[in-house]
mmCIF file of C-alpha atoms in Angstrom:
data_model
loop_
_atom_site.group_PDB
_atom_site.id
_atom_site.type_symbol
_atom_site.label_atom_id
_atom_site.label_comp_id
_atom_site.label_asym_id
_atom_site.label_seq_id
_atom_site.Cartn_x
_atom_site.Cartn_y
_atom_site.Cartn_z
ATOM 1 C CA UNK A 281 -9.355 -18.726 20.728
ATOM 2 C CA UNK A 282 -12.972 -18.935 22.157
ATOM 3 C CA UNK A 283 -13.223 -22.722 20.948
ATOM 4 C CA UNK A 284 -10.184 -23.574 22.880
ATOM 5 C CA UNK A 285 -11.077 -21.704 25.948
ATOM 6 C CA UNK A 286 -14.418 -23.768 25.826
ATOM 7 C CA UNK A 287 -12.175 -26.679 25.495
ATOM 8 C CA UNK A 288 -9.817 -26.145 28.305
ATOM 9 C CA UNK A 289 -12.284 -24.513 30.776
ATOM 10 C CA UNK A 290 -14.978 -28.569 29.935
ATOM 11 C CA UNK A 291 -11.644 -30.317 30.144
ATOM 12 C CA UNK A 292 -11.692 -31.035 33.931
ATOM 13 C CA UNK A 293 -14.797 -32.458 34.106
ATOM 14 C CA UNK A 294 -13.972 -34.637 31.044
ATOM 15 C CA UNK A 295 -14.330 -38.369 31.784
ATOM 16 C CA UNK A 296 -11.108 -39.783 30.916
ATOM 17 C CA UNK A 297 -12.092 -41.632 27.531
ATOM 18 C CA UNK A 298 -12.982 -38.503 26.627
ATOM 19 C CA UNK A 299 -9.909 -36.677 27.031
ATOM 20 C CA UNK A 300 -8.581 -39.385 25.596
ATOM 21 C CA UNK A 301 -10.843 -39.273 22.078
ATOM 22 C CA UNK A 302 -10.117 -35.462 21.955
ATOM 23 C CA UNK A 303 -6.509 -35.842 22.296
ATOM 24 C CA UNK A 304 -6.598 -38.739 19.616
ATOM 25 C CA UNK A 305 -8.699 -36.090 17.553
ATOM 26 C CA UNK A 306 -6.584 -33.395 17.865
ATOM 27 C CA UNK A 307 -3.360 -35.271 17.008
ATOM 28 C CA UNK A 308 -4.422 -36.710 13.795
ATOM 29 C CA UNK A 309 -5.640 -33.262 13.174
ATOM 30 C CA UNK A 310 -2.578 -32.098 13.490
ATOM 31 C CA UNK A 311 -0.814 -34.594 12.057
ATOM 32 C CA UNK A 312 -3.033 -34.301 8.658
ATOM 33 C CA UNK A 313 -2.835 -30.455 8.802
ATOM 34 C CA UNK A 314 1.062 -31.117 9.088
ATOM 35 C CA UNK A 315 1.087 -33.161 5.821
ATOM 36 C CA UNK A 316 -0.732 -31.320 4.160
ATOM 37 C CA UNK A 317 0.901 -28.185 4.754
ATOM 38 C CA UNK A 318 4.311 -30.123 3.816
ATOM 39 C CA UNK A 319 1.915 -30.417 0.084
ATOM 40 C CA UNK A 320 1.220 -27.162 0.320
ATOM 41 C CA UNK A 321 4.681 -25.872 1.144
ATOM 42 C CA UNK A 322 5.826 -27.302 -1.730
ATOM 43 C CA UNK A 323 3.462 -26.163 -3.699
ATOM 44 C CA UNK A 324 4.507 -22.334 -2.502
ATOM 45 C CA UNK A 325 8.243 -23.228 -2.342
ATOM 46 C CA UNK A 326 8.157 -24.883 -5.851
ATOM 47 C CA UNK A 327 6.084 -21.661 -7.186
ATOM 48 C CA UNK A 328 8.272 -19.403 -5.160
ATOM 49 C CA UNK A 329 11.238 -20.997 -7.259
ATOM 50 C CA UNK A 330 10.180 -20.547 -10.407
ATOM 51 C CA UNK A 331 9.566 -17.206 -9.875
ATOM 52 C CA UNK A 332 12.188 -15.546 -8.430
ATOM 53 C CA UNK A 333 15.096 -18.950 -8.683
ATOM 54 C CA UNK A 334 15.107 -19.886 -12.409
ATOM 55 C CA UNK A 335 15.430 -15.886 -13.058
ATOM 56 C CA UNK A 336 11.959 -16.085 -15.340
ATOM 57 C CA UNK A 337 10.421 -12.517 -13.927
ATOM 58 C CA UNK A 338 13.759 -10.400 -13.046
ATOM 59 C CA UNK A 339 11.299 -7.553 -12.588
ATOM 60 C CA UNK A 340 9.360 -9.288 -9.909
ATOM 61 C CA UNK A 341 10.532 -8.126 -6.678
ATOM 62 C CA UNK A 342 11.674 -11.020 -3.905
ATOM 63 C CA UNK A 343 8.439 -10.506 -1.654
ATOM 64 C CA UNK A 344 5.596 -10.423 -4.652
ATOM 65 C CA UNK A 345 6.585 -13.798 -6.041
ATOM 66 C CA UNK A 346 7.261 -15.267 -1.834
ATOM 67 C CA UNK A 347 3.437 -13.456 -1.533
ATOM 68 C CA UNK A 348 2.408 -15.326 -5.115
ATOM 69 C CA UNK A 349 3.699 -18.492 -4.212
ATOM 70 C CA UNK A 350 2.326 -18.548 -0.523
ATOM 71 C CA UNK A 351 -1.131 -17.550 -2.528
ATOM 72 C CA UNK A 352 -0.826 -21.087 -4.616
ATOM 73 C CA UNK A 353 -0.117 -22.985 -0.824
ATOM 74 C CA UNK A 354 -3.102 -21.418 0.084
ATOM 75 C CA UNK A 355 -5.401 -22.857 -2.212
ATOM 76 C CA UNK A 356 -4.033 -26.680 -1.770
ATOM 77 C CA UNK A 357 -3.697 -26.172 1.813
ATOM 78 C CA UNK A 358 -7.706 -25.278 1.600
ATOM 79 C CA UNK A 359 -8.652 -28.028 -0.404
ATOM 80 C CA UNK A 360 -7.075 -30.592 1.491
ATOM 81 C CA UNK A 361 -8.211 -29.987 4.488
ATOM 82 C CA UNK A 362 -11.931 -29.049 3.453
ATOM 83 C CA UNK A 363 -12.010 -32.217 1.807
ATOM 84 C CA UNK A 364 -10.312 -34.931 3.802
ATOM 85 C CA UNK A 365 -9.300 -33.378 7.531
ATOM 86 C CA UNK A 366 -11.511 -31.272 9.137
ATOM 87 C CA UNK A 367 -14.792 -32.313 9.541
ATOM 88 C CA UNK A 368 -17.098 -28.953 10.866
ATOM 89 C CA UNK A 369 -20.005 -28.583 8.092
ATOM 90 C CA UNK A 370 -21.774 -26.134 10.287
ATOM 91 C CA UNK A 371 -21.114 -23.386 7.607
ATOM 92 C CA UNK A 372 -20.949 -23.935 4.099
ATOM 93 C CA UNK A 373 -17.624 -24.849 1.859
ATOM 94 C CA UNK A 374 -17.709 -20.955 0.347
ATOM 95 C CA UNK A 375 -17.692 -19.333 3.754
ATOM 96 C CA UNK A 376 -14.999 -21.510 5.242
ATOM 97 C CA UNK A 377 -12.911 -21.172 2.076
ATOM 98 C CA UNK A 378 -13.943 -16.734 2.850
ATOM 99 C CA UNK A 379 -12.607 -17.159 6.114
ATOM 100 C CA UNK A 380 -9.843 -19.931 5.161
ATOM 101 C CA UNK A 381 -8.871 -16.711 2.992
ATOM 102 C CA UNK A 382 -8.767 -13.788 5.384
ATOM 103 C CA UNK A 383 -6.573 -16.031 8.402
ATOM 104 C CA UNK A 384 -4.609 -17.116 5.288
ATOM 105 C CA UNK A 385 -3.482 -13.779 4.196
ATOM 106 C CA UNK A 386 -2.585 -12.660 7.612
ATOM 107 C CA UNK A 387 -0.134 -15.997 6.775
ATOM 108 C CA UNK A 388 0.375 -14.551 3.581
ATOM 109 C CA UNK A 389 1.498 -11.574 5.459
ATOM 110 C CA UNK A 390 3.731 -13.349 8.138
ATOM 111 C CA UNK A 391 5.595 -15.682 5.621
ATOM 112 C CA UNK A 392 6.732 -12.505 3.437
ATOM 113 C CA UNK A 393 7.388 -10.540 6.047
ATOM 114 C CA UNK A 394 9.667 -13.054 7.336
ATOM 115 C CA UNK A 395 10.842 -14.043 4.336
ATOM 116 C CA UNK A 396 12.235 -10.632 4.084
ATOM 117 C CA UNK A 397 13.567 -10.211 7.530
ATOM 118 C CA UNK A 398 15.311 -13.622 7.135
ATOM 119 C CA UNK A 399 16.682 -12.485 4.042
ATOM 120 C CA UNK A 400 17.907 -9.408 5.172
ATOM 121 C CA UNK A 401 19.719 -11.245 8.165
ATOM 122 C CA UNK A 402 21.389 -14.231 5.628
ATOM 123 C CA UNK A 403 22.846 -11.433 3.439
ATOM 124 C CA UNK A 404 24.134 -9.545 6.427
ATOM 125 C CA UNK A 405 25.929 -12.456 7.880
ATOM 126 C CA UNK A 406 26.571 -14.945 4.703
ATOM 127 C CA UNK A 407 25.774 -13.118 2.088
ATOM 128 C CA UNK A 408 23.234 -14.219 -0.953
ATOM 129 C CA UNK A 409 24.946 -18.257 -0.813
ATOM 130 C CA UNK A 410 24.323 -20.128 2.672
ATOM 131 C CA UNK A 411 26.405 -22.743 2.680
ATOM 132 C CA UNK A 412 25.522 -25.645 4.595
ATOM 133 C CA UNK A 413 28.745 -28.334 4.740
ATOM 134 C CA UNK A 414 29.107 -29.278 1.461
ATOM 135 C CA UNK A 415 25.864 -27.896 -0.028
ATOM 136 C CA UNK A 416 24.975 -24.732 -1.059
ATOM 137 C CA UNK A 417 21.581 -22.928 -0.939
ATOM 138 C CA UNK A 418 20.850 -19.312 -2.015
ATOM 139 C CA UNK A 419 20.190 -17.197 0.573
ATOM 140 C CA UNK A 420 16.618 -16.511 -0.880
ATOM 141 C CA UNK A 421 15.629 -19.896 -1.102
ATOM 142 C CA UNK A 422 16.971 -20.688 2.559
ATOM 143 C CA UNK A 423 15.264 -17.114 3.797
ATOM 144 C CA UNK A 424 11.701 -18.464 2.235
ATOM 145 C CA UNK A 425 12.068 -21.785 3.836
ATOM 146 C CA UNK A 426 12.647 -20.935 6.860
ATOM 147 C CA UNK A 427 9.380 -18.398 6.996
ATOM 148 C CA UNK A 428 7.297 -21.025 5.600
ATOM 149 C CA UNK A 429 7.909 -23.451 8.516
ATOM 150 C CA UNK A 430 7.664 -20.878 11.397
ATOM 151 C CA UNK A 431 4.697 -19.929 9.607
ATOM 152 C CA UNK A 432 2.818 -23.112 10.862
ATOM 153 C CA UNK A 433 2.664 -21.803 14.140
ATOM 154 C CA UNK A 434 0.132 -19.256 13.869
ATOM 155 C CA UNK A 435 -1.240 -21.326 10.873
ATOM 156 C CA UNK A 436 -2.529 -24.842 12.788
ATOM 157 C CA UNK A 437 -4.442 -22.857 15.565
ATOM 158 C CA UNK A 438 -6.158 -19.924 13.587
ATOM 159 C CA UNK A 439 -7.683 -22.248 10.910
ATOM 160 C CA UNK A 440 -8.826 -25.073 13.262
ATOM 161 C CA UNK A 441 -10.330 -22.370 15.467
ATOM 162 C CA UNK A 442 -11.739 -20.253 13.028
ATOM 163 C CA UNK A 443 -11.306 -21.456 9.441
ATOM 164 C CA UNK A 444 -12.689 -24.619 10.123
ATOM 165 C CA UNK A 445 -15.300 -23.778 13.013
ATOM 166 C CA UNK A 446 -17.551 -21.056 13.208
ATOM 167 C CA UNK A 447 -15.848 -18.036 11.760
ATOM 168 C CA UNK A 448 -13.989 -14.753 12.644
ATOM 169 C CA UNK A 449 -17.360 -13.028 13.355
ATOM 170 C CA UNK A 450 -19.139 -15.716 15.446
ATOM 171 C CA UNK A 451 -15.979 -15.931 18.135
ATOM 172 C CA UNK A 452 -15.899 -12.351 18.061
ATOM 173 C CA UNK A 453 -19.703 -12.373 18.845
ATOM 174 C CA UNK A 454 -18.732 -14.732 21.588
ATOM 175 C CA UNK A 455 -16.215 -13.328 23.204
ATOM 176 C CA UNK A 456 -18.062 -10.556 23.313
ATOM 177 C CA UNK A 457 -21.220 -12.012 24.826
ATOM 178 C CA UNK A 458 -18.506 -13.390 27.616
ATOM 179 C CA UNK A 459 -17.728 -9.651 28.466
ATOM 180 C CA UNK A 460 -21.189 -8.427 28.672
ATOM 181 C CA UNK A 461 -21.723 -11.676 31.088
ATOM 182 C CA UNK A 462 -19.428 -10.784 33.829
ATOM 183 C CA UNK A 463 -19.697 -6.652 33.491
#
């Protein structure tokens, strides 16, 4: 949040082509962080399915194998990103991938979470098949979909702010530096 305070407070007295070169930045940014989410998406959808879809772990409630399988996004979301997206190096691999970790498991959180909630709401309404036209999707498939795309939304912003920056602690330390600067 600090980082794009900074951002928006300098953008005013931005020249242009600088604006410009951000923007451009930020956009293919997004637009990597985007496909490679899709990657990793299907990575957790694809795990997701074989746990609780093909029936292999009956015992294995609904929101452990949606938390499993967001767990296996996490770790191709990570790599690809480290590797060919964002480019901060001011902190080493391990302590991104530390911090990568904690904003990922509030993610984690937020995709089961709604996951279940969505679930809850399908089953209430259509019951455990949603059928779209002529197809038809199982409500716990369509419930997990959904809360991995909404999920993106918090996603994008915490890791390019703090993943892939300076960490949790240092825009804390910031922020807090701010305060003591205007008291």
């Amino acid at each position: 949040m600090f980082t794009v305070r900074i951002f928006l407070e300098r953008a005013p007295s931005m020249e242009l082509g600088e604006r410009r070169k951000n923007d451009a930045l930020l956009a293919k940014e997004l637009a990597a962080f985007l496909l490679f989410g899709g990657l990793a998406a299907l990575t957790n959808l694809l795990i997701g399915w074989q746990l609780y879809g093909k029936g292999s772990f009956p015992a294995l409630p609904y929101w452990c194998a949606t938390a499993i399988a967001a767990t296996g996004g996490l770790l191709v979301n990570f790599g690809l990103n480290y590797a060919f997206n964002f480019q901060f190096r001011g902190r080493s691999a391990l302590r991104q991938f530390s911090t990568f970790t904690i904003v990922a498991l509030i993610g984690v959180a937020i995709t089961s979470a709604l996951s279940y909630g969505i679930l809850s709401l399908l089953n209430a309404s259509v019951g455990p098949v949603l059928h779209l036209g002529s197809l038809a999707v199982k409500s716990v498939f369509a419930a997990h979909f959904i809360a991995v795309g909404l999920t993106v939304l918090y996603s994008f912003p915490a890791h390019k702010c703090i993943s892939f920056n300076v960490g949790i602690r240092a825009q804390f330390h910031n922020v807090y530096v701010q305060i003591l600067e205007r008291t």
